[in-house]
mmCIF file of C-alpha atoms and ligand atoms in Angstrom:
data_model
loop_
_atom_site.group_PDB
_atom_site.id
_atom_site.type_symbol
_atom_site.label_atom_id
_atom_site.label_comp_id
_atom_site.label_asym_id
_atom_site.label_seq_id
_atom_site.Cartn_x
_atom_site.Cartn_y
_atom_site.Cartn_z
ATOM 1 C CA UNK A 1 -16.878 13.796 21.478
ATOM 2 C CA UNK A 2 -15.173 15.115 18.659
ATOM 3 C CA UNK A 3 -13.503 18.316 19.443
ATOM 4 C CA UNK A 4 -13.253 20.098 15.540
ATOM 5 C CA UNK A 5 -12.702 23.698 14.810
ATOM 6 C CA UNK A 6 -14.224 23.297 12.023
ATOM 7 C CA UNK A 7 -14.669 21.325 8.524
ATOM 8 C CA UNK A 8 -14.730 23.011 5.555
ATOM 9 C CA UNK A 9 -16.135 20.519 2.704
ATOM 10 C CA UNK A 10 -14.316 21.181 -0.962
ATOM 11 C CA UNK A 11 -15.693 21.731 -4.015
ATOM 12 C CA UNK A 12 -13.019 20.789 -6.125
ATOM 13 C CA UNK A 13 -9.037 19.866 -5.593
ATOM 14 C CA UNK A 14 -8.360 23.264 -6.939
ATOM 15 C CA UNK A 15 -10.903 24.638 -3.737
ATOM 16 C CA UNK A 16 -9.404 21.784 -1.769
ATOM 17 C CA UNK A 17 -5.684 22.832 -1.884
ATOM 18 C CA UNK A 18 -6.473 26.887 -1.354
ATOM 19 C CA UNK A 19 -8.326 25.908 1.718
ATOM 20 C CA UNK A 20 -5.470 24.280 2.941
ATOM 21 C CA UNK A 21 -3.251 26.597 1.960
ATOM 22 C CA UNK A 22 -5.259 29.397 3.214
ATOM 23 C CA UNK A 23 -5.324 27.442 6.849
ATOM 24 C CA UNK A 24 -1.668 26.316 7.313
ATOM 25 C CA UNK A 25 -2.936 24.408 10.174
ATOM 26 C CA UNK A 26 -5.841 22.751 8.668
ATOM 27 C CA UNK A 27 -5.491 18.925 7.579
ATOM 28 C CA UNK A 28 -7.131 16.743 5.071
ATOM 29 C CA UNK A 29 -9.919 14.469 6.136
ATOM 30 C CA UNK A 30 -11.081 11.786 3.275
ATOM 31 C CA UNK A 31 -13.248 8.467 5.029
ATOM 32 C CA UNK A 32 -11.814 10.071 8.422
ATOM 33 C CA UNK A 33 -11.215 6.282 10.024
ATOM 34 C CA UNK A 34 -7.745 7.560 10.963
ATOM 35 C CA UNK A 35 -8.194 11.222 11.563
ATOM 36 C CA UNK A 36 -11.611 10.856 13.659
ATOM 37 C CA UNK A 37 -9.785 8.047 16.276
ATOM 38 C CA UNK A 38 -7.171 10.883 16.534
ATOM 39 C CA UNK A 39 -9.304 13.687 17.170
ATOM 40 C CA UNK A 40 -11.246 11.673 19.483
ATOM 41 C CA UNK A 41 -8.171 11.023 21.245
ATOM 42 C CA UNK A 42 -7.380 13.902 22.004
ATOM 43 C CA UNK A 43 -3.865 13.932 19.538
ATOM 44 C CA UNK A 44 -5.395 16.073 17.390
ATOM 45 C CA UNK A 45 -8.019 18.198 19.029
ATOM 46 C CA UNK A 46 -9.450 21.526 17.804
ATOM 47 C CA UNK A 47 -7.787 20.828 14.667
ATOM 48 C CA UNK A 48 -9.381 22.638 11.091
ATOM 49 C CA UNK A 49 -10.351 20.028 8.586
ATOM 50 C CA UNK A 50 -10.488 20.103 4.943
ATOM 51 C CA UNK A 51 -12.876 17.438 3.589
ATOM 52 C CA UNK A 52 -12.203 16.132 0.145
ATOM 53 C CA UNK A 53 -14.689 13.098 0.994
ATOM 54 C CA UNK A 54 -17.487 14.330 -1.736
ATOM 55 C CA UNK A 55 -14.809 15.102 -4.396
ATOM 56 C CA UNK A 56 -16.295 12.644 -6.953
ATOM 57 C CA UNK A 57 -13.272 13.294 -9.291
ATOM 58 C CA UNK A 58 -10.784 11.305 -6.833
ATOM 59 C CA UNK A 59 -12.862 8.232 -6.666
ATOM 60 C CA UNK A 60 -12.899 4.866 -8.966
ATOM 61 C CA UNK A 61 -10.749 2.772 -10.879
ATOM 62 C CA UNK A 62 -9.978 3.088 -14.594
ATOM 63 C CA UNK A 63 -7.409 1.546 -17.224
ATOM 64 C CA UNK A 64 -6.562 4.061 -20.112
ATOM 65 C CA UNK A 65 -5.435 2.786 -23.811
ATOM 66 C CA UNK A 66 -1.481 2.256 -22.955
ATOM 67 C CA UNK A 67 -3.090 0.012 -20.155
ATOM 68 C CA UNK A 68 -2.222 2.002 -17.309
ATOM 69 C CA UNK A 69 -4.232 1.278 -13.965
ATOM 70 C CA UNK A 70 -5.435 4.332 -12.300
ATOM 71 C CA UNK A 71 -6.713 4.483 -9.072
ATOM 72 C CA UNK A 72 -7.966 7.297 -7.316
ATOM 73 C CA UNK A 73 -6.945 8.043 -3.884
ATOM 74 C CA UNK A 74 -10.576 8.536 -2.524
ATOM 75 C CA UNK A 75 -11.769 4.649 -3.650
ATOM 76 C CA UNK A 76 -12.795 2.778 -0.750
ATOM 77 C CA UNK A 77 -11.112 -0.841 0.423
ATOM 78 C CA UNK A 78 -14.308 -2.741 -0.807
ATOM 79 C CA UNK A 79 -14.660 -1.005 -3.923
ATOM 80 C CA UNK A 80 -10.916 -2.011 -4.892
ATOM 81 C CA UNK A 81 -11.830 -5.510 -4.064
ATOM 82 C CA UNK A 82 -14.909 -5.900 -6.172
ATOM 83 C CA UNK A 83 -13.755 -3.958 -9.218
ATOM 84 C CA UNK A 84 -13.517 -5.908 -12.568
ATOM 85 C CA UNK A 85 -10.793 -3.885 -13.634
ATOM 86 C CA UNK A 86 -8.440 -4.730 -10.678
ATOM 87 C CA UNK A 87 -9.873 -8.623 -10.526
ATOM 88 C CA UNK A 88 -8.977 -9.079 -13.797
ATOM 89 C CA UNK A 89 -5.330 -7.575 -13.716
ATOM 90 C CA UNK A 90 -3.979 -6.840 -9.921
ATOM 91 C CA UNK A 91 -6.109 -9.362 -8.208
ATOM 92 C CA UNK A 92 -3.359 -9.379 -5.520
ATOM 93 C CA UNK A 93 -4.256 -5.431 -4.325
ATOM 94 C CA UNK A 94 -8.259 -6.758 -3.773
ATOM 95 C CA UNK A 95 -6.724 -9.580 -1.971
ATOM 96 C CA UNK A 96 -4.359 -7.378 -0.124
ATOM 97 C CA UNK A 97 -6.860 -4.850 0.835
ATOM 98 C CA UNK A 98 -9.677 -6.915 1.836
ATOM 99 C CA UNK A 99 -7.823 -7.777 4.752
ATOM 100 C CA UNK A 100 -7.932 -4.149 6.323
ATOM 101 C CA UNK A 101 -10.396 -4.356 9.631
ATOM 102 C CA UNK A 102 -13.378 -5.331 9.091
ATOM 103 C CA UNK A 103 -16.603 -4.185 6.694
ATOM 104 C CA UNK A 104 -16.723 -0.882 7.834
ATOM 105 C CA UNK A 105 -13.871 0.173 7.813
ATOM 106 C CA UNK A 106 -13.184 -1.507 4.588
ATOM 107 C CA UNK A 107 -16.690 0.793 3.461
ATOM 108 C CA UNK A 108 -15.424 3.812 4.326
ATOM 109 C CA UNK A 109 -11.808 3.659 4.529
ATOM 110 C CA UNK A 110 -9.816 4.770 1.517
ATOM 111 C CA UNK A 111 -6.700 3.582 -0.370
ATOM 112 C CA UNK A 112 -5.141 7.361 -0.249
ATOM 113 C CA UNK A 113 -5.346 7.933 3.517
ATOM 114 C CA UNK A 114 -4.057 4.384 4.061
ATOM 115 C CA UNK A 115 -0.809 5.269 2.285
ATOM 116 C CA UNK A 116 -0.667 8.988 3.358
ATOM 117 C CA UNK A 117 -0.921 8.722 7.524
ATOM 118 C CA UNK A 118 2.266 7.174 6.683
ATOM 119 C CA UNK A 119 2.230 3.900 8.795
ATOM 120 C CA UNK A 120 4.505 1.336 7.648
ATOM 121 C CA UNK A 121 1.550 -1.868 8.405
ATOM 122 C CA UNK A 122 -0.539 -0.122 6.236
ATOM 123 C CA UNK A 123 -2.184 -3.126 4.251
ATOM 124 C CA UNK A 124 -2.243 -1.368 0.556
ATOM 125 C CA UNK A 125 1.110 0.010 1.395
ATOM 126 C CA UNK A 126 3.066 -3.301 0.721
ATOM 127 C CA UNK A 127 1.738 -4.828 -2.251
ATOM 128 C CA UNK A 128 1.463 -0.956 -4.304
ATOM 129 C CA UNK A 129 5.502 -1.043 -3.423
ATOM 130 C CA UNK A 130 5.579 -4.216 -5.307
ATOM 131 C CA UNK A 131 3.445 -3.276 -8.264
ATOM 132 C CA UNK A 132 6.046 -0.304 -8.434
ATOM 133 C CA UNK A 133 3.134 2.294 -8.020
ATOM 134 C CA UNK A 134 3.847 5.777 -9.403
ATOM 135 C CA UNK A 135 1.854 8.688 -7.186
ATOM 136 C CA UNK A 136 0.516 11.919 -8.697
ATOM 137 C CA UNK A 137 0.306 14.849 -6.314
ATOM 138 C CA UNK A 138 -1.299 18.233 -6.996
ATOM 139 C CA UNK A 139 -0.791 21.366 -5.405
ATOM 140 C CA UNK A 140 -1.244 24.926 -5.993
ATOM 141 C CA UNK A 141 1.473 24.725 -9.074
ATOM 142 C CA UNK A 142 0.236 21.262 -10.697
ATOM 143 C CA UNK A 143 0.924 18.025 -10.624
ATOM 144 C CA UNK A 144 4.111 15.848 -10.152
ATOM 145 C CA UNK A 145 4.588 11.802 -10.102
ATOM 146 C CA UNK A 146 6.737 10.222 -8.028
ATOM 147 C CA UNK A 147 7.959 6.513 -6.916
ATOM 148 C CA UNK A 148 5.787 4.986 -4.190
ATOM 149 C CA UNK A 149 9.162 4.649 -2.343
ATOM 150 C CA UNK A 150 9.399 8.432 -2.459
ATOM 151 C CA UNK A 151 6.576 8.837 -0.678
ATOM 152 C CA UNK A 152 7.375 8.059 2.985
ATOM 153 C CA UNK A 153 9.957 9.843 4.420
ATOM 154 C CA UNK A 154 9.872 8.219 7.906
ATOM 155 C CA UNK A 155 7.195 6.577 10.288
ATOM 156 C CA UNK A 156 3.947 8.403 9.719
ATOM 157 C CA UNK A 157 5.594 10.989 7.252
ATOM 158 C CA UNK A 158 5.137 11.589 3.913
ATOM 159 C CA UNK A 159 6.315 13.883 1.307
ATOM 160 C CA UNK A 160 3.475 15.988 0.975
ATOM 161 C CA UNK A 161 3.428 19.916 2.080
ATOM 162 C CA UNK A 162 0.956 21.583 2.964
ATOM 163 C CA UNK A 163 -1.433 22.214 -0.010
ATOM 164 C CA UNK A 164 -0.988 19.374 -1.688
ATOM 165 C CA UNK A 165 -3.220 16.241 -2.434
ATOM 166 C CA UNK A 166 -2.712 12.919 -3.191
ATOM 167 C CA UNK A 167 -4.520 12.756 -6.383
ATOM 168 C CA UNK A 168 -4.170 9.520 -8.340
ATOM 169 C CA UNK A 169 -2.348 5.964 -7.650
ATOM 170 C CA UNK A 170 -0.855 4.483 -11.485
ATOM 171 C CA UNK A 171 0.433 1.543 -12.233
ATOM 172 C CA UNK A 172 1.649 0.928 -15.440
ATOM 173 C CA UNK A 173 0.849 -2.121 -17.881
ATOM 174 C CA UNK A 174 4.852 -3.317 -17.143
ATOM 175 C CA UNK A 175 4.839 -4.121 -13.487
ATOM 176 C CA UNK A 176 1.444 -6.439 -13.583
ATOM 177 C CA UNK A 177 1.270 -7.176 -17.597
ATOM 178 C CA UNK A 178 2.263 -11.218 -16.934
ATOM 179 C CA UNK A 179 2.593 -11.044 -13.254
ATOM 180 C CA UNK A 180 1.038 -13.275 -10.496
ATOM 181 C CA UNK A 181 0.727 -11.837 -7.214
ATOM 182 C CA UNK A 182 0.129 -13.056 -3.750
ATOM 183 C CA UNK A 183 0.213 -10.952 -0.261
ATOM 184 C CA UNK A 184 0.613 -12.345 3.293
ATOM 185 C CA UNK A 185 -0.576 -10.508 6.261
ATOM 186 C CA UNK A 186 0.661 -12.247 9.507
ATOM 187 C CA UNK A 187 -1.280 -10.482 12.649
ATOM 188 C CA UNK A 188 -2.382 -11.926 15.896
ATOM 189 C CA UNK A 189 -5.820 -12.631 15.510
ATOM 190 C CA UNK A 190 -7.916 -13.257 12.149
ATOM 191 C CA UNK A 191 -9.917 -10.191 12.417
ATOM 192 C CA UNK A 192 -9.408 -6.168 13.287
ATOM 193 C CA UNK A 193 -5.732 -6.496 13.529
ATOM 194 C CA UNK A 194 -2.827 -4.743 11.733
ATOM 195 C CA UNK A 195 -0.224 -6.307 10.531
ATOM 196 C CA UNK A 196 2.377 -7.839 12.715
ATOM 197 C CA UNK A 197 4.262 -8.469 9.752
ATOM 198 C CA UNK A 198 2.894 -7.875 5.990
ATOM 199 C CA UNK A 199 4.413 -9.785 3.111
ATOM 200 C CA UNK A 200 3.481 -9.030 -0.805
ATOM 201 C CA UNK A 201 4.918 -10.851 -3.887
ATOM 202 C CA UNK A 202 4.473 -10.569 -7.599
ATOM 203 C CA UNK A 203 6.794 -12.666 -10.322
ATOM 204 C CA UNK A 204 6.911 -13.552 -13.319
ATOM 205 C CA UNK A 205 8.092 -17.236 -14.803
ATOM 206 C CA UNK A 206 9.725 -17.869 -18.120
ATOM 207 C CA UNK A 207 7.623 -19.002 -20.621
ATOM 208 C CA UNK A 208 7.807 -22.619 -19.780
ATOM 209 C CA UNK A 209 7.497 -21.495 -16.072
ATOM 210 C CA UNK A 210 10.320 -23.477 -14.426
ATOM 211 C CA UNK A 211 12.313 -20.025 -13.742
ATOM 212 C CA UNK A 212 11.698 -16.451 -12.422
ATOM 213 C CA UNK A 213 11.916 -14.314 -15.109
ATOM 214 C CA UNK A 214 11.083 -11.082 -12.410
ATOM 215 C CA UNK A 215 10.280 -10.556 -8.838
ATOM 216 C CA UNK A 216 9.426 -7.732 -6.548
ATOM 217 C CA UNK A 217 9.210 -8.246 -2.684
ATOM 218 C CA UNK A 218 7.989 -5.803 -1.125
ATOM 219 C CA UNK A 219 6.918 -5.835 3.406
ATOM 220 C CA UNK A 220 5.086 -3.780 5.693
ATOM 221 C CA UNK A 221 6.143 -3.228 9.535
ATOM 222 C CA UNK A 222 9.706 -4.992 8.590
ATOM 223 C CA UNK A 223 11.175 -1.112 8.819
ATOM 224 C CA UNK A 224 10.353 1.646 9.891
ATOM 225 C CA UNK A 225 8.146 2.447 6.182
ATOM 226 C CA UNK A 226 7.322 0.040 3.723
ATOM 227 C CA UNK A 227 10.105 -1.094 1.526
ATOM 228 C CA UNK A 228 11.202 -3.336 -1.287
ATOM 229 C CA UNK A 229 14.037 -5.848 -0.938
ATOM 230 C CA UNK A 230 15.947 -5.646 -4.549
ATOM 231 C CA UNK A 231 19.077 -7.680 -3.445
ATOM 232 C CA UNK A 232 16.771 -10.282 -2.286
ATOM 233 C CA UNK A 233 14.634 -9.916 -6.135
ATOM 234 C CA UNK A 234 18.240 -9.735 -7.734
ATOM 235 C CA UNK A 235 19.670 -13.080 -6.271
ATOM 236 C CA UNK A 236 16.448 -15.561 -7.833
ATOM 237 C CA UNK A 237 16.546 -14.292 -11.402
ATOM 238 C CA UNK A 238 16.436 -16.416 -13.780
ATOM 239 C CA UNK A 239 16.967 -19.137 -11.110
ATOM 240 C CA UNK A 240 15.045 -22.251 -11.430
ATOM 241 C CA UNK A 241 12.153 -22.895 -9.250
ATOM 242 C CA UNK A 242 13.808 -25.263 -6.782
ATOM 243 C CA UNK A 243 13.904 -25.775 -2.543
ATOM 244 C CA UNK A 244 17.466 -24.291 -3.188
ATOM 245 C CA UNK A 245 15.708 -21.142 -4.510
ATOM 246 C CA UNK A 246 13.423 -20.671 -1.988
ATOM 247 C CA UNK A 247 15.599 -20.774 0.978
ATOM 248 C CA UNK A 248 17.873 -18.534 -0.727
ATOM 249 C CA UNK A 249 15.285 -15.989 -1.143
ATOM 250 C CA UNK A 250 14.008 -16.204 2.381
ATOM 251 C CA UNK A 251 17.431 -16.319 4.227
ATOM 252 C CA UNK A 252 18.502 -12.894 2.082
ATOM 253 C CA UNK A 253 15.135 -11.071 2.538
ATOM 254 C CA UNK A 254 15.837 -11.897 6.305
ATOM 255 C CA UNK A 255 19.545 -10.213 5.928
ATOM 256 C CA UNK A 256 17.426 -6.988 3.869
ATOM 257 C CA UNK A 257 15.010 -6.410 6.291
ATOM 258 C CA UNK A 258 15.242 -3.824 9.481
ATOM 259 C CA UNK A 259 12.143 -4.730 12.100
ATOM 260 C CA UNK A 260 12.087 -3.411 15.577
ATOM 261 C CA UNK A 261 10.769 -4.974 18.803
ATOM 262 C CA UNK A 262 7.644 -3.859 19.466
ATOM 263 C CA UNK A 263 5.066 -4.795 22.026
ATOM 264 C CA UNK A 264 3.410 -6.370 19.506
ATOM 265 C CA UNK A 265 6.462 -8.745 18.168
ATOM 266 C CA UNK A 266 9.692 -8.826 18.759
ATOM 267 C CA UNK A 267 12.866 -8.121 16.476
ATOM 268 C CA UNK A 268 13.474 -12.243 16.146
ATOM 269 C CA UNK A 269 9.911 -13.262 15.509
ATOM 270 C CA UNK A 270 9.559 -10.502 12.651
ATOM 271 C CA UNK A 271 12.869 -12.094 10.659
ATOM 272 C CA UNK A 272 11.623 -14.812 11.330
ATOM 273 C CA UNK A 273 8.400 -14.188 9.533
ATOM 274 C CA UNK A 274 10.357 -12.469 6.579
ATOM 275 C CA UNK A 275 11.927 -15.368 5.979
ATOM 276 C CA UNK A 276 9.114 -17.547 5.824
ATOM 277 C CA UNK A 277 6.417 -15.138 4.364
ATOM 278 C CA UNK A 278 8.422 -14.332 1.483
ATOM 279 C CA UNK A 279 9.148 -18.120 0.503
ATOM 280 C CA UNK A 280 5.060 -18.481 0.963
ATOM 281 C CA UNK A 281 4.025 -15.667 -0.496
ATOM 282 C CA UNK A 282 6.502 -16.682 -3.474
ATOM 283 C CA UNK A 283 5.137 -20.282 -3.959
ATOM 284 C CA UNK A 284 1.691 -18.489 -4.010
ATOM 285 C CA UNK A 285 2.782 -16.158 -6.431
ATOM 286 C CA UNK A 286 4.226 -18.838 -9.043
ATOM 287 C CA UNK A 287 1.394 -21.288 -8.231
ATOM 288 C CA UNK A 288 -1.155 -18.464 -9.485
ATOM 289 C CA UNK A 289 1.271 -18.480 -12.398
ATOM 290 C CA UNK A 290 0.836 -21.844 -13.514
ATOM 291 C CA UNK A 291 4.524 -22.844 -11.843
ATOM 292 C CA UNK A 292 5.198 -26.069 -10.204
ATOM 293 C CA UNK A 293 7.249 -26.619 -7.410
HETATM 294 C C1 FAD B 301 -11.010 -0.259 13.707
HETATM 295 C C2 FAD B 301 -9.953 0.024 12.676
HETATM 296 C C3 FAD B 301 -9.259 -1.036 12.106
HETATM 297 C C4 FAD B 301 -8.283 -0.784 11.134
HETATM 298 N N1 FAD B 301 -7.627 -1.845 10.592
HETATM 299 C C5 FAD B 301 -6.681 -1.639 9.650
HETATM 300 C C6 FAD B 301 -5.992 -2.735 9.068
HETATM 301 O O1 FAD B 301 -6.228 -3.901 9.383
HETATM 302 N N2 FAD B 301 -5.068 -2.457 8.117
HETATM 303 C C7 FAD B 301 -4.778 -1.182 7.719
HETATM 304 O O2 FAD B 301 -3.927 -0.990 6.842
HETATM 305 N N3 FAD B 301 -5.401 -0.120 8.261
HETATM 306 C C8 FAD B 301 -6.344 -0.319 9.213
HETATM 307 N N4 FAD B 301 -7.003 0.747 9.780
HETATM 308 C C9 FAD B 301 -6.576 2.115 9.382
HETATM 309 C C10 FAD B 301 -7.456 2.861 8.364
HETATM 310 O O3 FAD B 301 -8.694 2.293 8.124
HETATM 311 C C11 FAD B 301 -6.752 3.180 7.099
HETATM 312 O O4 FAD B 301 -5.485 3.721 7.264
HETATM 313 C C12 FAD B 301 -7.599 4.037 6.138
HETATM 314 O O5 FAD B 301 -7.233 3.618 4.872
HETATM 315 C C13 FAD B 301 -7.451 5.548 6.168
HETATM 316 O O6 FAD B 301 -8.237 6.083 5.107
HETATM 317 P P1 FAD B 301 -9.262 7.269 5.386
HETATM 318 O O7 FAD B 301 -9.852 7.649 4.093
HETATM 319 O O8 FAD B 301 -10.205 6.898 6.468
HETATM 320 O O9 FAD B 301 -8.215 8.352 5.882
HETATM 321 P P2 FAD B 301 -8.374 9.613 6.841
HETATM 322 O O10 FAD B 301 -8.524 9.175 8.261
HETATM 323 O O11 FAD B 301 -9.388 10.545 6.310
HETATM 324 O O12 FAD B 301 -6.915 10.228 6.611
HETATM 325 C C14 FAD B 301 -5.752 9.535 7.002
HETATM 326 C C15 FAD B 301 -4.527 10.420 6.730
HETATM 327 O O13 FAD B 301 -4.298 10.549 5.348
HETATM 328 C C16 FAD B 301 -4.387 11.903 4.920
HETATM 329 N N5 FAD B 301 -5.071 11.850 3.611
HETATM 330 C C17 FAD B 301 -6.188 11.137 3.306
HETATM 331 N N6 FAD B 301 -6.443 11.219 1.986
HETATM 332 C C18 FAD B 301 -5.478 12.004 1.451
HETATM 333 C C19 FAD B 301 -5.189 12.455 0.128
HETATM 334 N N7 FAD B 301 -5.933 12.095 -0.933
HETATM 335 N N8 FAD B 301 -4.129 13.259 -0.061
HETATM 336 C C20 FAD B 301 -3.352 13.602 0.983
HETATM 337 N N9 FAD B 301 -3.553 13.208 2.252
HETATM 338 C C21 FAD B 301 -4.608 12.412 2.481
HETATM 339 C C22 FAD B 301 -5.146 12.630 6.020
HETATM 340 O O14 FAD B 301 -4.777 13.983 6.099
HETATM 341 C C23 FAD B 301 -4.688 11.845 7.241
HETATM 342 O O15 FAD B 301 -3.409 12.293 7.644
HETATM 343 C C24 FAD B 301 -7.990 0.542 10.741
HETATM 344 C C25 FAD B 301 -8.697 1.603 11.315
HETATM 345 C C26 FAD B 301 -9.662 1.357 12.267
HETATM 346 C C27 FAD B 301 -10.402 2.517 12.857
#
């Protein structure tokens, strides 16, 4: 039983964001995996929805001439994974988002509402704060981009007011233009579980690949949003790829991190996992880049 007021289907984002205006109470619905278990619930009953599902516009992947990825909020999980576009040049998202749930959800779910209910396990979340994703959001006075890391403003909050839309994910040609990637999601069983811990990579070697020339680490559920760990990237530059590197990286993402107990994991076992999913995730990442270690 799903107890709606009602659903209003858009027409456009233009009809989208007077809708919600017009209803201050009314929230966005796009697949609805998150939103429907809510309602259903009971957390959110007799809510107004706004449906942006059939907005055609907010859907697919394309790469314009400056090589900039876009991605539109509304593109399912499986679609990301099989597009040529994102095989050929941010494998590491497919791989990361493939491991959402299982088929169906990974049908009908969509990148947007995975990053905009907030949740820090979200399994896009991690690896778009390594590819340093830039966000567009429209409301009723046009369009802004901001910083992934902008975006959450504290467990299951993001920036957005009412009226505006999550319109477009970007990431530019310089934060996946000679960049290997590799994400690690550590959860209790292999299937239909979220992250207990969620690790994503991407570097870059010098051009005779013994050092890191770049590196972005980015976790999910290891605070209370996503988040990057720059003192940890900082420390490995230009270091050679060595055993000496590696535990350096994983005993100062361990110090950057901030998990919580949880009846899922505990505080310990989640540094623990920092430690070692970043040094994996790492050795991945340089392996896809033709590194040796
Ligand atoms: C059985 C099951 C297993 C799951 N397993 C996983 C998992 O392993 N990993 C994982 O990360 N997630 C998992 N999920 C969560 C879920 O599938 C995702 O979070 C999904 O991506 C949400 O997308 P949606 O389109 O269905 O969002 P909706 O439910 O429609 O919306 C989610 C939230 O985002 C907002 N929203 C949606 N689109 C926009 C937009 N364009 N602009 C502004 N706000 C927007 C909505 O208002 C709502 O608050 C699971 C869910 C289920 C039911």
């Amino acid at each position: 039983m799903y107890d709606i007021e009602n659903i209003y289907q858009a027409t456009s984002v233009k009809d989208a964001i007077e809708q919600l205006l017009a209803k201050p109470d009314a929230l966005i619905i796009a697949g609805g995996s998150d939103i429907l278990i809510k309602i259903h619930n009971g957390k959110l009953s007799g809510c107004s929805l706004v449906s942006i599902y059939g907005l055609d516009e907010l859907r697919g992947i394309s790469i314009d001439d400056d090589g900039r990825i876009k991605i539109g909020p509304l593109t399912s999980f499986s679609h990301i994974t099989n597009d040529e576009i994102i095989k050929k040049h941010i494998p590491v998202l497919g791989e990361a988002v493939d491991q959402v749930g299982g088929p169906q959800i990974r049908n009908i779910g969509t990148i947007g509402g995975n990053i905009s209910n907030g949740v820090t396990s979200a399994d896009s979340a991690s690896t778009l704060f390594a590819l340093n994703a830039q966000l567009e959001i429209t409301g009723i006075d046009g369009k802004r981009i901001i910083p992934i890391s902008d975006y959450y403003i504290g467990p299951g909050k993001v920036v957005l007011k009412q009226g505006e839309i999550l319109t477009a994910i970007y990431i530019t040609k310089e934060n996946y233009q000679g960049f290997t990637g590799c994400y690690i999601k550590y959860a209790m069983r292999n299937a239909m579980d979220i992250a207990t811990l969620g690790c994503s990579v991407t570097c870059k070697l010098s051009e005779d690949k013994t050092k890191i020339k770049d590196v972005h680490l980015a976790y999910g559920v290891a605070g209370p949003v996503p988040m990057r760990c720059p003192e940890t990237e900082k420390l490995i530059i230009d270091m050679e790829i060595s055993d000496e590197m590696f535990e350096k990286f994983g005993a100062m993402a361990m110090e950057e991190v901030n998990p919580r107990d949880s009846w899922r994991a505990s505080k310990t076992l989640r540094l623990q996992l920092a430690k070692e999913l970043s040094k994996r995730a790492l050795k991945q990442a340089i392996i896809k880049s033709g590194g040796v270690l």
